[in-house]
Every structure is written in C-alpha cells, then in structure tokens.
PDB file of C-alpha atoms in Angstrom:
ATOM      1  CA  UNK A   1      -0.813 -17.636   7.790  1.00  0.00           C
ATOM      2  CA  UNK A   2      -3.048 -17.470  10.606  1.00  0.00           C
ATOM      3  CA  UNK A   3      -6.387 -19.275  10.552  1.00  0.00           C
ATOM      4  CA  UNK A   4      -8.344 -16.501  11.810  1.00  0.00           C
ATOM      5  CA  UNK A   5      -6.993 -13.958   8.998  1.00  0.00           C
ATOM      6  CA  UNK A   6      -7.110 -16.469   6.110  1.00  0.00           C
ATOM      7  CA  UNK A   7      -9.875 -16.286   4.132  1.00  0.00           C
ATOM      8  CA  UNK A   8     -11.756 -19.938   3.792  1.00  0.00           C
ATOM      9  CA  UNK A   9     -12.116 -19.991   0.236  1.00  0.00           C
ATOM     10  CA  UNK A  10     -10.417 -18.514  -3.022  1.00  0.00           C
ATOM     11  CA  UNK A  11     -12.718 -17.121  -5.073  1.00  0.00           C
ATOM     12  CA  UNK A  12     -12.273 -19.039  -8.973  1.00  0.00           C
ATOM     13  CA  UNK A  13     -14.965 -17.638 -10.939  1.00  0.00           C
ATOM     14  CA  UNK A  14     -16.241 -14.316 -11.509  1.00  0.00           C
ATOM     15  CA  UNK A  15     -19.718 -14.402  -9.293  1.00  0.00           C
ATOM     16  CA  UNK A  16     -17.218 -15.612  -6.720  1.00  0.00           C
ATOM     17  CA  UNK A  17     -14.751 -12.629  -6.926  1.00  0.00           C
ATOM     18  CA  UNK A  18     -17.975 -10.240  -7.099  1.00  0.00           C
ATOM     19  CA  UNK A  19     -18.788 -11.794  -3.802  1.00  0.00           C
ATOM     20  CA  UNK A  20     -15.750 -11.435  -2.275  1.00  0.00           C
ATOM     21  CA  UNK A  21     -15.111  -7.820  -3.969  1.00  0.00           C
ATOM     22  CA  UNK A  22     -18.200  -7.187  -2.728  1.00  0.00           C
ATOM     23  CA  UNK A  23     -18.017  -7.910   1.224  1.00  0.00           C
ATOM     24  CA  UNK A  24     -14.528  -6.062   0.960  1.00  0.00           C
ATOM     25  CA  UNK A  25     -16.453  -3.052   0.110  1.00  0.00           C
ATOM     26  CA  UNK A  26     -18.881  -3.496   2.575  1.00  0.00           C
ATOM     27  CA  UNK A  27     -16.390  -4.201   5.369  1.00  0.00           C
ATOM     28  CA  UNK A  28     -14.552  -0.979   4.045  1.00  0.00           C
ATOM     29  CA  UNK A  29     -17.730   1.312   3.746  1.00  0.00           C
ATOM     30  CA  UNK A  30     -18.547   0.096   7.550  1.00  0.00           C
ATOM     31  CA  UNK A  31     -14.941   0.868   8.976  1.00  0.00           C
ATOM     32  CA  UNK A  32     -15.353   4.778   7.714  1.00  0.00           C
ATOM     33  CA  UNK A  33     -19.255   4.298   9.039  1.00  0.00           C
ATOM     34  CA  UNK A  34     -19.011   2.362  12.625  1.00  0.00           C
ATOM     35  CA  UNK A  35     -15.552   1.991  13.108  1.00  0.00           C
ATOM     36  CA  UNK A  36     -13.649  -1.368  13.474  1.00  0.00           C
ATOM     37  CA  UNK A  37     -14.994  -2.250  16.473  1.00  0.00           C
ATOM     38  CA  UNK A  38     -18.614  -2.072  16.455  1.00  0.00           C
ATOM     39  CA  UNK A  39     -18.734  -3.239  12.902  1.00  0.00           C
ATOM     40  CA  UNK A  40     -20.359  -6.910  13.122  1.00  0.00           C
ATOM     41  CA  UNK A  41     -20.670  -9.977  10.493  1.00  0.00           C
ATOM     42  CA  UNK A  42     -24.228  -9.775   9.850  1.00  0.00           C
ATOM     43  CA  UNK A  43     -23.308  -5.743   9.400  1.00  0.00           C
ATOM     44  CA  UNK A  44     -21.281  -6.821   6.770  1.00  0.00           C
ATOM     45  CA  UNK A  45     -23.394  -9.439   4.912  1.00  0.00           C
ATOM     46  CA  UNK A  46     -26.247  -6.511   4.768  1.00  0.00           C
ATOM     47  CA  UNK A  47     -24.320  -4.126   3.344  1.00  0.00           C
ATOM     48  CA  UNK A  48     -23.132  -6.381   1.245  1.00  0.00           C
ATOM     49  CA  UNK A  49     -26.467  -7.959   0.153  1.00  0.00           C
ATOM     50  CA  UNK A  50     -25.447 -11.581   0.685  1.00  0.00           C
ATOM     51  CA  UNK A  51     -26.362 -13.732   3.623  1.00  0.00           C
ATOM     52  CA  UNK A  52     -24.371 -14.240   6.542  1.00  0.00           C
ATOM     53  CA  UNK A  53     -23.640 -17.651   5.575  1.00  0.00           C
ATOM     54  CA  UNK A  54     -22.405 -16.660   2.255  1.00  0.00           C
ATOM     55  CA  UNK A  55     -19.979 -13.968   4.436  1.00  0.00           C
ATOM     56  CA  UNK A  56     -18.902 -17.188   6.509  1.00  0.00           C
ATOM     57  CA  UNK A  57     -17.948 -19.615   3.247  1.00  0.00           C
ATOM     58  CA  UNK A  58     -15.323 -16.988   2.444  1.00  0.00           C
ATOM     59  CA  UNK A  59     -13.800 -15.726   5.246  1.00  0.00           C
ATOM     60  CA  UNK A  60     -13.965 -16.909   8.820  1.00  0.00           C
ATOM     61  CA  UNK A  61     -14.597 -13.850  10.586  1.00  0.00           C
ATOM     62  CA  UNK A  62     -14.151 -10.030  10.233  1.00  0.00           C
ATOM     63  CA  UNK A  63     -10.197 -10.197  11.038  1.00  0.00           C
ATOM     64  CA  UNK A  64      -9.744 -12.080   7.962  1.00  0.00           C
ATOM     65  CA  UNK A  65     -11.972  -9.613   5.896  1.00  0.00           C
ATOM     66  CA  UNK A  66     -10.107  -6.764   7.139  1.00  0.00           C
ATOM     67  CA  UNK A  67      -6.875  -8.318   6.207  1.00  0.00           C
ATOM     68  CA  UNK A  68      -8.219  -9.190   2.814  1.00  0.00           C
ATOM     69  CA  UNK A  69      -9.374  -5.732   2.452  1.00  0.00           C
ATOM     70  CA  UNK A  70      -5.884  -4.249   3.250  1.00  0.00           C
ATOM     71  CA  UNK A  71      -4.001  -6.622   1.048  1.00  0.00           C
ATOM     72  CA  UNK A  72      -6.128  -5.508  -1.771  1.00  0.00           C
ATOM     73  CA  UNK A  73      -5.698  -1.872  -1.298  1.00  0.00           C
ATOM     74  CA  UNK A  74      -1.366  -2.332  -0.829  1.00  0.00           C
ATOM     75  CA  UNK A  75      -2.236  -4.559  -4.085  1.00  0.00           C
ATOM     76  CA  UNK A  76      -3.542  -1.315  -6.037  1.00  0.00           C
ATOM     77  CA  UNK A  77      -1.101   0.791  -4.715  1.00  0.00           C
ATOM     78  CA  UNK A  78       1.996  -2.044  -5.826  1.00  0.00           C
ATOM     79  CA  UNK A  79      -0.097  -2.051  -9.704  1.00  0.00           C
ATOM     80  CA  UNK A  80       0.581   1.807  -9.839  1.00  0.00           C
ATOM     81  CA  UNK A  81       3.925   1.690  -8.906  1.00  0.00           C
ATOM     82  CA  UNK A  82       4.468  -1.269 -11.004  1.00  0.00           C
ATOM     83  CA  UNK A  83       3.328   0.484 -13.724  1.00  0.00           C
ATOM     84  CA  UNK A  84       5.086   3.756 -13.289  1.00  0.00           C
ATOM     85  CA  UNK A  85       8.454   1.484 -13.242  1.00  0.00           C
ATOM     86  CA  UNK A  86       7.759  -0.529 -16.357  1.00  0.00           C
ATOM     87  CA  UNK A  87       7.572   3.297 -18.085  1.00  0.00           C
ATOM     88  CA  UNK A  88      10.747   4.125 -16.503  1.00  0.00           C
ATOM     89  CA  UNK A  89      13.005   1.265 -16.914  1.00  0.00           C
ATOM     90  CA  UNK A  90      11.018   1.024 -21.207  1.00  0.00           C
ATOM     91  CA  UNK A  91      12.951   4.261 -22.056  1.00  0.00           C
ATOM     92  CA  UNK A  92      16.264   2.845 -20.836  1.00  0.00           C
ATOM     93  CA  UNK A  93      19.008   5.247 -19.181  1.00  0.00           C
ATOM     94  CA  UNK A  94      17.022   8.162 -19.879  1.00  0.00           C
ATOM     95  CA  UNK A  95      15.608   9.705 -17.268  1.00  0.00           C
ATOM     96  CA  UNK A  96      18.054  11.564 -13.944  1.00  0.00           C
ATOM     97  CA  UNK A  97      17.464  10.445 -10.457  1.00  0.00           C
ATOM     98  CA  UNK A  98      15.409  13.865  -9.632  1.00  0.00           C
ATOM     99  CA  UNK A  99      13.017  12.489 -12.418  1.00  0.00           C
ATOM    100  CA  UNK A 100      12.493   9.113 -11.355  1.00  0.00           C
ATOM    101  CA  UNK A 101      12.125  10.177  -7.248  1.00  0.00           C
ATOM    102  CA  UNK A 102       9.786  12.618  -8.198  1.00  0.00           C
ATOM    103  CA  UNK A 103       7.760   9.884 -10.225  1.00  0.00           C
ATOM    104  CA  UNK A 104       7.664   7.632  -7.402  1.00  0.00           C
ATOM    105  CA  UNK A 105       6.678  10.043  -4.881  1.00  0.00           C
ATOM    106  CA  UNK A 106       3.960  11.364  -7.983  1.00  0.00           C
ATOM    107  CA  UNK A 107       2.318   7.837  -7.788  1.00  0.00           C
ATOM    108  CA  UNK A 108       2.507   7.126  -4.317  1.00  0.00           C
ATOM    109  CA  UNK A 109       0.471  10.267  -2.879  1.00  0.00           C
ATOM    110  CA  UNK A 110      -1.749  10.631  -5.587  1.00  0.00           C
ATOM    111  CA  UNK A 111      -2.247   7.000  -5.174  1.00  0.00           C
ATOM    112  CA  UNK A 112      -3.125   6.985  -1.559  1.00  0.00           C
ATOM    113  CA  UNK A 113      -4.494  10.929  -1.830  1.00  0.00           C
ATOM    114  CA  UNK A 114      -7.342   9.608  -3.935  1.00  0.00           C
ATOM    115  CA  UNK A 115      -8.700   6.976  -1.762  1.00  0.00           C
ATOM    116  CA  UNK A 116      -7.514   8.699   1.569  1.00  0.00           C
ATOM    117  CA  UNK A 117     -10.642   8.347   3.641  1.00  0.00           C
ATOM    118  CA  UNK A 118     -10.136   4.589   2.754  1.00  0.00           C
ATOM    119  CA  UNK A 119      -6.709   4.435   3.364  1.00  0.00           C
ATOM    120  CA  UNK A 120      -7.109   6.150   6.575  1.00  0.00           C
ATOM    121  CA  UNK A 121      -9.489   3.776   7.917  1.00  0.00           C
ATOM    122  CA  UNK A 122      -7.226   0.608   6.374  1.00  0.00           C
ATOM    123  CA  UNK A 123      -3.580   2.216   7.822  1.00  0.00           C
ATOM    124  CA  UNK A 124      -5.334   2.431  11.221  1.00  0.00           C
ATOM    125  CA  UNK A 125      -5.524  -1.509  11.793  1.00  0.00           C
ATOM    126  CA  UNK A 126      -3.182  -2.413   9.166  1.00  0.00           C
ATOM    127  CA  UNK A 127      -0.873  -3.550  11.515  1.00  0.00           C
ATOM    128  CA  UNK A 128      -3.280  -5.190  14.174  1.00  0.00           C
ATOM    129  CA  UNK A 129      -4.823  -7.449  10.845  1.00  0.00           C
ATOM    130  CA  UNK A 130      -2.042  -8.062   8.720  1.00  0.00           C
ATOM    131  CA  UNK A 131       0.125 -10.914   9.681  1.00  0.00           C
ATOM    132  CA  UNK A 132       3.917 -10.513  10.165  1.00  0.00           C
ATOM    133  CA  UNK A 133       5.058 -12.641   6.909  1.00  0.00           C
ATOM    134  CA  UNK A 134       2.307 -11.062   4.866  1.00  0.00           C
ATOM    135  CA  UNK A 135       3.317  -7.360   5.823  1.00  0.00           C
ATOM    136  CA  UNK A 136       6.824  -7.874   5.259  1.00  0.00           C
ATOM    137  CA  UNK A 137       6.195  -9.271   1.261  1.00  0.00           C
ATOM    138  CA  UNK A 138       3.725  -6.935   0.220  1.00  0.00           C
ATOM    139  CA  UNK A 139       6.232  -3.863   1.997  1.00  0.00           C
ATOM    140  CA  UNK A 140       9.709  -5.334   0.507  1.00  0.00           C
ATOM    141  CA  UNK A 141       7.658  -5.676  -2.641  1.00  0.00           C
ATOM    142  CA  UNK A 142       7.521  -1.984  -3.249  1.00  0.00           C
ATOM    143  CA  UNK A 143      11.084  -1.439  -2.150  1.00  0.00           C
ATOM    144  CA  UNK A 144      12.140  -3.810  -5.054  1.00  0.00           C
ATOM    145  CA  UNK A 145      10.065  -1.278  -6.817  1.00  0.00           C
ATOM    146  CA  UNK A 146      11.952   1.656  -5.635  1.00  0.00           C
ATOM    147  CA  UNK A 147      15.290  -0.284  -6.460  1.00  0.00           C
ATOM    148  CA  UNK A 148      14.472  -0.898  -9.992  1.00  0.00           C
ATOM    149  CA  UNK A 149      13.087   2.784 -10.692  1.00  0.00           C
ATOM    150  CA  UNK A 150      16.058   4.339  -8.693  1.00  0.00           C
ATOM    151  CA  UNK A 151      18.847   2.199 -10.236  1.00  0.00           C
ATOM    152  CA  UNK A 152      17.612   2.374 -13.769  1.00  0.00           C
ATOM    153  CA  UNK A 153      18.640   5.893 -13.640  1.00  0.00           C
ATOM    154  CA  UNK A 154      21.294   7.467 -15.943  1.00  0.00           C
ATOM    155  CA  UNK A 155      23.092   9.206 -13.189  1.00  0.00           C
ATOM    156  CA  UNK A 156      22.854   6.935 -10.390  1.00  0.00           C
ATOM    157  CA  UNK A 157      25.897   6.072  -9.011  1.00  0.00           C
ATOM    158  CA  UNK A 158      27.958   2.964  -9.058  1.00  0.00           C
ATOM    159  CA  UNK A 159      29.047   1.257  -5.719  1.00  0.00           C
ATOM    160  CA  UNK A 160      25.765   1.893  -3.633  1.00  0.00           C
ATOM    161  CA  UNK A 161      23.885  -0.413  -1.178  1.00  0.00           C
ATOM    162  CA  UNK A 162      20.773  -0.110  -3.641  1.00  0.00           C
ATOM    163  CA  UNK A 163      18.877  -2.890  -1.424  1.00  0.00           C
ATOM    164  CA  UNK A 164      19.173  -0.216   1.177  1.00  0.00           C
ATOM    165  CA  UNK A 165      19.085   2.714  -0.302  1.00  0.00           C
ATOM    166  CA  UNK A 166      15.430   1.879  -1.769  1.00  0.00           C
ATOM    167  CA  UNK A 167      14.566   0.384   1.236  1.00  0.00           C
ATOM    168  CA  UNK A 168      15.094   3.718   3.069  1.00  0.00           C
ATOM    169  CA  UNK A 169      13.570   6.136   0.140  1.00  0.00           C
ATOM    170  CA  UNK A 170      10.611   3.732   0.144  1.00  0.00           C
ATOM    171  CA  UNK A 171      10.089   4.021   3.463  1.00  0.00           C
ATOM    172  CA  UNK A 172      10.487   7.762   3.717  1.00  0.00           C
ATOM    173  CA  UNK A 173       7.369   8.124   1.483  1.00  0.00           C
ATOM    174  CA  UNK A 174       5.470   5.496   2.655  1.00  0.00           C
ATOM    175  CA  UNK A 175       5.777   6.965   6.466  1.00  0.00           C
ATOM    176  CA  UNK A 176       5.432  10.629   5.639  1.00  0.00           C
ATOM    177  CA  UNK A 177       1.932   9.989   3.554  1.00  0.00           C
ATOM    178  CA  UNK A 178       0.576   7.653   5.850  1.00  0.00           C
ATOM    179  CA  UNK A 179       1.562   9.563   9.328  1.00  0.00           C
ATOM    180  CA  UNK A 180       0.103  12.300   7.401  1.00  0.00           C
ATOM    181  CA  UNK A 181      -3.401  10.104   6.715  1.00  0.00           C
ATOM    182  CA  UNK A 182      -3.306   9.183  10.477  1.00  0.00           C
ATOM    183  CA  UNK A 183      -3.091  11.811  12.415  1.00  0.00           C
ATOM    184  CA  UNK A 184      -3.624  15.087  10.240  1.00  0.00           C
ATOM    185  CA  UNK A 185      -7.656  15.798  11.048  1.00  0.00           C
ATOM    186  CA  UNK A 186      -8.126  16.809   7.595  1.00  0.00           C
ATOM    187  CA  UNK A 187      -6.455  15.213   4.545  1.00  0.00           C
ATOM    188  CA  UNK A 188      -3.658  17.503   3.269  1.00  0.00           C
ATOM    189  CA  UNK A 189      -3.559  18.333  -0.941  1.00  0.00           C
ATOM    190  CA  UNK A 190      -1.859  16.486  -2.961  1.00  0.00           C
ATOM    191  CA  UNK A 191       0.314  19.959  -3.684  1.00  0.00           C
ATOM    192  CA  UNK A 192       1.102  20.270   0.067  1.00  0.00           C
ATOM    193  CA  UNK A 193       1.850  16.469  -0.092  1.00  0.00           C
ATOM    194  CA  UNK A 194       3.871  15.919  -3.005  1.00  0.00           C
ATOM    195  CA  UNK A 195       6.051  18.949  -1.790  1.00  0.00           C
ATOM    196  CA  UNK A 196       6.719  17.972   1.746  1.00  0.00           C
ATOM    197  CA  UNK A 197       7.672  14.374   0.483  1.00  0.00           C
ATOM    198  CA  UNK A 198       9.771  15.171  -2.465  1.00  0.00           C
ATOM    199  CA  UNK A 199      11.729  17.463  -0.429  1.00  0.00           C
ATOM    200  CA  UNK A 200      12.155  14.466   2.453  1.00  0.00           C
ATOM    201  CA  UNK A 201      13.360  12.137  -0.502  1.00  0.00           C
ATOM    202  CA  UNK A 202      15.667  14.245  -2.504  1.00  0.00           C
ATOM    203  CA  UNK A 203      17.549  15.419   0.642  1.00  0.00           C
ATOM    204  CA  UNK A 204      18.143  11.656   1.547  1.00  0.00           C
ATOM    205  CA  UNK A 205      19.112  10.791  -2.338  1.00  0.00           C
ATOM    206  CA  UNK A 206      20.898  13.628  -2.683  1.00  0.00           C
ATOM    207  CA  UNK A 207      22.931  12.864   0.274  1.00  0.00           C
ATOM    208  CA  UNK A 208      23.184   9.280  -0.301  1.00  0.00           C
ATOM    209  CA  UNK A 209      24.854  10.519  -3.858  1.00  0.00           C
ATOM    210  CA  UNK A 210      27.056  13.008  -2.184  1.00  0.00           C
ATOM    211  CA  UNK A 211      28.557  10.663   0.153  1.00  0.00           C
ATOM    212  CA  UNK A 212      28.725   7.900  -2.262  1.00  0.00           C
ATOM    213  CA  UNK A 213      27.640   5.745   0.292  1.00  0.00           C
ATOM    214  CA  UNK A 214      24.999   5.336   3.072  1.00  0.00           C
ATOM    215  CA  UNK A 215      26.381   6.109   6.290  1.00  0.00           C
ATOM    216  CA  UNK A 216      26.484   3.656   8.943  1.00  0.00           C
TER     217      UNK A 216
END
C-alpha cells in the first residue's frame, strides 16, 4: 500500500479506535462541509477535538484519512450484506432466485440510501484515495457475496459461470445506486431506488437463466 494512504498506526485499544473513529468523522463531516479540497489537517484535528499532532501519529496526511474513511464505510456496507447472506444460505435451498436478488438489492440501497449524503461525498474521491489492490478486495469481496446468496438458491441453475454471473449482478447494483448518488441533485427514495435496480437485476438474472449461460 502506498505510504501516503496508509495510516501510521493501528489503533489496539479502545481510546485509540475512539481516536481514530473519531478523526474519520471529522474528515467525513468536513467533506459534506468544505469539500475535499479546502478541507485541511488542523480542520480535521478541530473538529475532531484532538491536536494536530495526535491527527499526525495516526495517519500521515488527509489522503490516508480519506482512504481510511472509505474503507470503513465499504466495511459497513460488506457487514450488511454479510449478514443478509448468512440468513439466506441458514435456511438452506429455500428461498427462489427472485427472493434472494431482491434481498440483495433490499440491503444494498437501503444500505447506502441511509447514509447517502455520506456516501455521496465518499463515492466522489473513492477512486482518487483508494489504492488499486485495496479497491479490488474490498469490491470482489461483495461479489463473493453475491455468489454465495445467488447460488444458494433452490432454482438456480446448474452449469453457470457463477464467478461471473455475481460479478456482473454485483456490479449492476453497485453502479446504478452509486451513479444515482453522484449525479442525481437530490437523493432518489428508496421506493424509486429499489424499483429501478431490481428491475436492472432481474432482467440480467432472468436472462442469464434463460440462456443457461452468459453470453460472450
């Protein structure tokens, strides 16, 4: 990982992880307040009511804060889905495809929806922060996710590229809610959301199901 987006120290004990929880915040109040930009170290420490110094013995500068900050928030969003996937795959062959894609795509907005000032500000310099290596784990995480969920369906199919299959649904959901965080000027309901996305997913599933394959 880069030196400049690494933080300097792990935090072990809990003052430590209230410090470091607690500059994250600050850092993440200040992005929706001044912006990336114009949002400075010593802005951060103040908000944060610790010292500069104490900002400095954790992370090297505001890139690796920002990075922090974003891996934290994917984090929360990975817990959800990890936990709507441990209900799935509990009740065994159960539950239809339809079910378990409108699950997924249940957790994911409502998810995002409910922080989506926050995830706004983060998706707009997630990219620019996050190194390569980083992005890619924390992304293929939730596709392995997807796989499980979608697989331990009673009616999925046999023969499938699952690996790309959830790799594809994932990403169909991720896109359409973020895209929709970016650039919409006002934050869409979760009604408006949850329909425009399930009907993006189930056509692709559907067709993926139909075909009995993923086309080339």
């Amino acid at each position: 990982m880069n030196s400049t987006v690494k933080p300097r120290r792990k935090p072990s004990q809990s003052r430590a992880w209230m410090t470091s929880t607690a500059i994250q915040d600050a850092f993440l109040l200040l992005l929706l307040e001044k912006g990336y930009e114009k949002t400075s170290m010593r802005d951060i420490a103040n908000v944060a009511g610790v010292s500069v110094g104490s900002v400095y013995q954790y992370f090297p500068g505001k890139e690796a804060i920002a990075a922090m900050t974003v891996r934290t928030w994917v984090r929360k969003l990975s817990t959800a889905l990890s936990q709507a996937v441990e209900g799935i795959t509990r009740t065994g062959k159960g539950r239809t495809v339809d079910e378990v894609t409108r699950l997924l795509v249940e957790v994911q907005v409502n998810t995002m929806l409910e922080g989506g000032a926050y995830w706004r500000a983060l998706s707009s310099i997630e990219r620019r922060v996050s190194p390569q290596a980083v992005y890619n784990r924390l992304y293929q995480d939730n596709v392995d996710l997807f796989r499980q969920a979608l697989t331990s369906a009673a009616d999925w199919p046999d023969g499938l590229d699952d690996a790309r299959v959830a790799f594809s649904a994932y990403t169909i959901v991720d896109s359409l809610v973020k895209q929709a965080l970016l650039v919409k000027a006002a934050l869409p309901s979760a009604e408006t959301m949850l329909g425009d996305v399930s009907l993006a997913l189930d056509g692709y599933v559907r067709a993926v199901r139909r075909t009995g394959a993923v086309p080339p």
